[in-house]
Structure formats: structure tokens, C-alpha cells
CSV table of C-alpha atoms in Angstrom, one decimal:
chain,number,residue,atom,x,y,z
A,760,UNK,CA,-19.7,-11.5,-3.3
A,761,UNK,CA,-18.7,-12.2,-6.9
A,762,UNK,CA,-15.2,-12.9,-8.2
A,763,UNK,CA,-14.8,-9.3,-9.5
A,764,UNK,CA,-15.6,-7.9,-6.1
A,765,UNK,CA,-13.4,-10.4,-4.3
A,766,UNK,CA,-10.4,-9.5,-6.5
A,767,UNK,CA,-11.0,-5.8,-6.0
A,768,UNK,CA,-11.2,-6.2,-2.2
A,769,UNK,CA,-8.0,-8.3,-2.1
A,770,UNK,CA,-6.1,-5.9,-4.3
A,771,UNK,CA,-7.3,-2.9,-2.3
A,772,UNK,CA,-6.1,-4.5,1.0
A,773,UNK,CA,-2.6,-4.9,-0.5
A,774,UNK,CA,-2.6,-1.3,-1.8
A,775,UNK,CA,-3.8,0.1,1.6
A,776,UNK,CA,-1.1,-1.9,3.5
A,777,UNK,CA,1.7,-0.7,1.2
A,778,UNK,CA,0.5,3.0,1.1
A,779,UNK,CA,0.2,3.1,4.9
A,780,UNK,CA,3.8,2.0,5.2
A,781,UNK,CA,5.2,4.4,2.6
A,782,UNK,CA,3.0,7.5,2.9
A,783,UNK,CA,2.1,9.9,5.8
A,784,UNK,CA,-1.5,10.4,4.9
A,785,UNK,CA,-3.7,7.9,2.9
A,786,UNK,CA,-7.3,8.2,1.8
A,787,UNK,CA,-9.6,6.0,-0.2
A,788,UNK,CA,-12.3,6.9,-2.7
A,789,UNK,CA,-11.1,10.5,-3.0
A,790,UNK,CA,-13.0,13.1,-5.1
A,791,UNK,CA,-9.9,14.9,-6.5
A,792,UNK,CA,-12.2,17.3,-8.3
A,793,UNK,CA,-16.0,17.6,-8.8
A,794,UNK,CA,-15.9,14.9,-11.5
A,795,UNK,CA,-13.1,12.4,-10.8
A,796,UNK,CA,-12.9,9.9,-7.9
A,797,UNK,CA,-9.7,8.0,-7.3
A,798,UNK,CA,-9.5,4.7,-5.4
A,799,UNK,CA,-6.6,5.7,-3.2
A,800,UNK,CA,-4.5,8.8,-2.8
A,801,UNK,CA,-1.3,8.9,-0.7
A,802,UNK,CA,0.8,11.9,0.4
A,803,UNK,CA,4.2,12.2,1.9
A,804,UNK,CA,6.2,15.4,2.5
A,805,UNK,CA,9.7,15.7,1.1
A,806,UNK,CA,12.2,14.1,3.4
A,807,UNK,CA,9.3,13.2,5.7
A,808,UNK,CA,9.7,16.6,7.3
A,809,UNK,CA,6.8,18.7,8.7
A,810,UNK,CA,8.2,22.0,7.5
A,811,UNK,CA,6.1,24.0,5.0
A,812,UNK,CA,8.7,23.8,2.3
A,813,UNK,CA,8.8,20.0,2.6
A,814,UNK,CA,5.1,19.8,2.5
A,815,UNK,CA,4.9,22.0,-0.7
A,816,UNK,CA,7.5,19.7,-2.3
A,817,UNK,CA,5.7,16.5,-1.2
A,818,UNK,CA,4.5,13.7,-3.4
A,819,UNK,CA,1.0,12.6,-4.1
A,820,UNK,CA,0.4,9.1,-5.5
A,821,UNK,CA,-2.9,8.3,-7.3
A,822,UNK,CA,-3.8,4.6,-7.2
A,823,UNK,CA,-6.5,3.0,-9.3
A,824,UNK,CA,-7.5,-0.7,-8.7
A,825,UNK,CA,-8.9,-2.8,-11.6
A,826,UNK,CA,-9.9,-6.4,-11.3
A,827,UNK,CA,-10.6,-7.3,-14.9
A,828,UNK,CA,-10.8,-6.0,-18.5
A,829,UNK,CA,-14.5,-5.1,-18.1
A,830,UNK,CA,-13.6,-3.1,-15.0
A,831,UNK,CA,-10.7,-1.4,-16.9
A,832,UNK,CA,-13.0,-0.4,-19.8
A,833,UNK,CA,-15.9,0.6,-17.6
A,834,UNK,CA,-15.2,4.3,-18.3
A,835,UNK,CA,-14.6,5.0,-14.6
A,836,UNK,CA,-11.5,5.1,-12.4
A,837,UNK,CA,-8.6,5.9,-14.7
A,838,UNK,CA,-7.6,9.2,-13.2
A,839,UNK,CA,-3.8,9.5,-13.2
A,840,UNK,CA,-3.1,13.1,-12.1
A,841,UNK,CA,-0.7,12.5,-9.3
A,842,UNK,CA,3.1,13.1,-8.9
A,843,UNK,CA,3.2,9.3,-9.1
A,844,UNK,CA,0.5,7.1,-10.5
A,845,UNK,CA,-0.2,3.4,-10.0
A,846,UNK,CA,-2.5,1.0,-11.8
A,847,UNK,CA,-3.0,-2.1,-9.6
A,848,UNK,CA,-4.4,-5.2,-11.3
A,849,UNK,CA,-4.1,-9.0,-11.6
A,850,UNK,CA,-1.0,-10.2,-13.6
A,851,UNK,CA,-3.1,-11.6,-16.5
A,852,UNK,CA,-4.9,-8.3,-17.0
A,853,UNK,CA,-1.5,-6.4,-17.0
A,854,UNK,CA,-0.2,-8.8,-19.6
A,855,UNK,CA,-3.2,-8.4,-21.8
A,856,UNK,CA,-3.0,-4.6,-21.6
A,857,UNK,CA,0.7,-4.8,-22.6
A,858,UNK,CA,0.0,-7.1,-25.5
A,859,UNK,CA,-2.9,-5.0,-26.8
A,860,UNK,CA,-1.0,-1.7,-26.2
A,861,UNK,CA,-3.5,-0.4,-23.7
A,862,UNK,CA,-1.1,0.3,-20.8
A,863,UNK,CA,-1.7,3.8,-19.3
A,864,UNK,CA,1.2,6.0,-20.4
A,865,UNK,CA,1.5,8.0,-17.2
A,866,UNK,CA,1.2,5.1,-14.6
A,867,UNK,CA,3.2,2.3,-13.3
A,868,UNK,CA,1.4,-1.1,-13.3
A,869,UNK,CA,1.7,-3.1,-10.1
A,870,UNK,CA,0.6,-6.7,-9.7
A,871,UNK,CA,0.6,-9.2,-6.8
A,872,UNK,CA,3.3,-11.9,-7.1
A,873,UNK,CA,2.9,-15.5,-6.0
A,874,UNK,CA,3.2,-14.4,-2.4
A,875,UNK,CA,0.8,-11.6,-2.7
A,876,UNK,CA,3.4,-8.8,-2.7
A,877,UNK,CA,2.8,-5.9,-5.1
A,878,UNK,CA,5.5,-5.8,-7.7
A,879,UNK,CA,6.0,-3.3,-10.5
A,880,UNK,CA,5.4,-5.1,-13.8
A,881,UNK,CA,5.3,-2.3,-16.3
A,882,UNK,CA,6.0,1.4,-16.3
A,883,UNK,CA,5.5,3.7,-19.3
A,884,UNK,CA,5.7,6.8,-17.2
A,885,UNK,CA,9.5,6.7,-16.4
A,886,UNK,CA,10.9,10.1,-16.9
A,887,UNK,CA,7.6,11.7,-17.8
A,888,UNK,CA,7.5,13.8,-14.6
A,889,UNK,CA,4.5,14.8,-12.5
A,890,UNK,CA,1.0,14.7,-13.9
A,891,UNK,CA,-0.5,16.7,-11.0
A,892,UNK,CA,-2.7,19.7,-11.7
A,893,UNK,CA,-4.2,20.5,-8.3
A,894,UNK,CA,-2.3,22.3,-5.6
A,895,UNK,CA,-0.9,20.6,-2.5
A,896,UNK,CA,-3.4,22.4,-0.3
A,897,UNK,CA,-6.4,21.5,-2.5
A,898,UNK,CA,-5.5,17.8,-2.6
A,899,UNK,CA,-4.8,17.6,1.1
A,900,UNK,CA,-8.2,19.2,1.8
A,901,UNK,CA,-9.9,16.8,-0.5
A,902,UNK,CA,-8.1,13.8,1.0
A,903,UNK,CA,-9.5,14.7,4.4
A,904,UNK,CA,-12.9,16.1,3.6
A,905,UNK,CA,-13.9,14.5,0.3
A,906,UNK,CA,-13.0,10.8,0.8
A,907,UNK,CA,-14.5,7.7,2.2
A,908,UNK,CA,-11.7,7.0,4.8
A,909,UNK,CA,-8.5,8.7,5.7
A,910,UNK,CA,-5.5,7.2,7.6
A,911,UNK,CA,-2.6,8.8,9.3
A,912,UNK,CA,0.4,6.5,9.4
A,913,UNK,CA,2.6,7.7,12.3
A,914,UNK,CA,3.5,5.4,15.1
A,915,UNK,CA,1.4,7.5,17.4
A,916,UNK,CA,-1.8,6.3,15.7
A,917,UNK,CA,-1.0,2.7,16.7
A,918,UNK,CA,0.6,3.2,20.1
A,919,UNK,CA,-2.6,3.2,22.1
A,920,UNK,CA,-4.9,1.4,19.8
A,921,UNK,CA,-4.9,-1.2,17.1
A,922,UNK,CA,-1.8,-2.0,15.0
A,923,UNK,CA,-2.7,-3.9,11.8
A,924,UNK,CA,0.4,-6.1,12.1
A,925,UNK,CA,0.9,-7.0,15.8
A,926,UNK,CA,-2.6,-7.2,17.1
A,927,UNK,CA,-3.1,-10.6,18.7
A,928,UNK,CA,-6.6,-10.6,17.3
A,929,UNK,CA,-5.6,-10.4,13.7
A,930,UNK,CA,-2.0,-11.6,13.4
A,931,UNK,CA,-0.9,-11.0,9.8
A,932,UNK,CA,1.9,-12.1,7.5
A,933,UNK,CA,4.5,-9.5,6.8
A,934,UNK,CA,5.6,-11.1,3.6
A,935,UNK,CA,4.5,-8.0,1.5
A,936,UNK,CA,6.5,-5.5,3.6
A,937,UNK,CA,9.3,-3.9,1.8
A,938,UNK,CA,11.1,-2.8,4.9
A,939,UNK,CA,10.7,-3.4,8.6
A,940,UNK,CA,12.1,-0.9,11.0
A,941,UNK,CA,14.8,0.3,8.7
A,942,UNK,CA,15.9,-0.7,5.2
A,943,UNK,CA,15.9,-4.5,5.5
A,944,UNK,CA,15.0,-5.6,2.0
A,945,UNK,CA,13.2,-9.0,1.9
A,946,UNK,CA,14.9,-11.6,-0.3
A,947,UNK,CA,13.0,-13.3,-3.0
A,948,UNK,CA,11.7,-16.7,-1.7
A,949,UNK,CA,11.9,-15.6,2.0
A,950,UNK,CA,8.7,-15.2,4.0
A,951,UNK,CA,8.6,-13.0,7.1
A,952,UNK,CA,5.9,-13.4,9.7
A,953,UNK,CA,5.2,-11.9,13.1
A,954,UNK,CA,4.1,-14.4,15.7
A,955,UNK,CA,2.4,-12.8,18.7
A,956,UNK,CA,0.6,-15.8,20.2
A,957,UNK,CA,3.5,-18.2,20.8
A,958,UNK,CA,3.6,-18.9,24.6
A,959,UNK,CA,7.4,-19.0,24.4
A,960,UNK,CA,7.4,-15.3,23.4
A,961,UNK,CA,6.8,-13.0,20.5
A,962,UNK,CA,9.2,-13.6,17.6
A,963,UNK,CA,9.8,-13.0,13.9
A,964,UNK,CA,9.9,-16.1,11.8
A,965,UNK,CA,11.9,-16.3,8.6
A,966,UNK,CA,11.1,-19.3,6.3
A,967,UNK,CA,12.3,-20.3,2.9
A,968,UNK,CA,9.9,-21.4,0.3
A,969,UNK,CA,11.7,-24.8,0.2
A,970,UNK,CA,9.7,-25.6,3.3
A,971,UNK,CA,12.8,-26.7,5.2
A,972,UNK,CA,14.9,-23.7,6.3
A,973,UNK,CA,13.3,-21.7,9.1
A,974,UNK,CA,14.6,-19.2,11.7
A,975,UNK,CA,13.0,-17.6,14.8
A,976,UNK,CA,14.1,-14.2,16.0
A,977,UNK,CA,12.8,-13.2,19.5
A,978,UNK,CA,11.8,-9.6,19.7
A,979,UNK,CA,10.5,-7.3,22.4
A,980,UNK,CA,9.0,-4.5,20.2
A,981,UNK,CA,6.7,-4.5,17.2
A,982,UNK,CA,8.8,-3.3,14.2
A,983,UNK,CA,5.8,-1.2,13.0
A,984,UNK,CA,4.2,0.5,16.0
A,985,UNK,CA,6.8,0.1,18.7
A,986,UNK,CA,4.5,-1.9,21.0
A,987,UNK,CA,6.4,-3.4,24.0
A,988,UNK,CA,5.5,-7.1,23.9
A,989,UNK,CA,7.2,-7.9,27.1
A,990,UNK,CA,5.2,-5.3,29.0
A,991,UNK,CA,1.9,-6.4,27.5
A,992,UNK,CA,2.3,-10.1,28.2
């Protein structure tokens, strides 16, 4: 695998993780019409309510991932026709686009920071409103039937199967999570990790980037899927 493919894969993993936290339905490689394919599309109803009026007022986000300037100028994958639109790319590419005035006018630009968390770097679309053309029903249909993969993000999906965060087979850092079981904002310089294999018990670990300060918080439930750790041990 070349550097371009590796960068694309890494960025795509970050995008998918964030979208699955923030949106109710997420699909990858979605044909939003007969000509345009978008890397990721996420949808969430207004107020996260299942009522028809909330679904009709829901938000679609279109996400395009670009690994380098050649990828950006390839002529493919710059379809920003969602209610919200993201371009996800490395920081150096975002800076070059800014300096050469090539930033997309209807999309926010997100880049991974030093810890790998996606952070908004530029946004020329503030106040521009929705760019969506397709109806809610059409896009939902295409997300399910004209995509490579679709993901539901309710807790029920994880309760009896694999949770990407607490599975003991693939323990993952949570340092790119914006909120954990509520509105707990992570502080810059603080790393949050979920430790599931410690014989002393499952716990959250908070560590400062100074490498000295560290705290351990015993927990009985996964903050993402609600898994009962005490019951499973």
C-alpha cells in the first residue's frame, strides 16, 4: 500500500469514527445521483427524534477525503451538496489550499491534530446555508441501497455484538471522541483511553501530555454501547 492509500485509509477511519458518534445513519461511497459518488454521507434527524417532521428537517453531511494535492485535483470526489459539507485532508494540504485560494467555498475543512483528532481548520461556508438538492427520502434510499457500507449508530447495534471502542479484541484510544456519555468536552492536552484488559478491572485512564499526571477511573459500563463490564468478566 502506497503513502497516498495509507493516508486515505487513516483519514477515513477518523471520519467514520466521528460520524458514527454524531449521526444516526452513516454510509460510505454513496452514489448521491447517477454521476456523483461521495466518500461518506451521514444523516441525523432534528432533535434525534424519530417523528416524520424531525426526519424531514434532519441534516445530511457530505464528507470527501483527500490525501494530497493530486488527489484533490483528480477531478473526482468534490461533491458538496449536503446540508453540511466537510473536506477532510492532511494539515499541509489544507494550508496549501488556503494559500493558493483553492478552499471549497461550501465546505468546512477538517484536519487531524497532533493526537489524530479531527479539528476544523477552515470554513468558508459559514452562513451560506444548505447546499442540498436531493430530497430527504431520495438520499436516505441512496445511503442504504447505493453505497458500499451503511452503519446504524444506536446503542442497540452494539449491545449484542461488537463495539468498536470496548471490544477486548481491539481496544482503542478514545482521544478523538468529542463527548463520552454526555457533554464532557475533552481538554486540549488530555488523552482519554478505555482500558478493558486490566486484571484489576475496567477503567478510563486520563493522562496529560506532560507524561506525568495520570488518573484512573473505574467504570462498570462502556460509555458508548452500555456494555456491563462487571457482568462480562
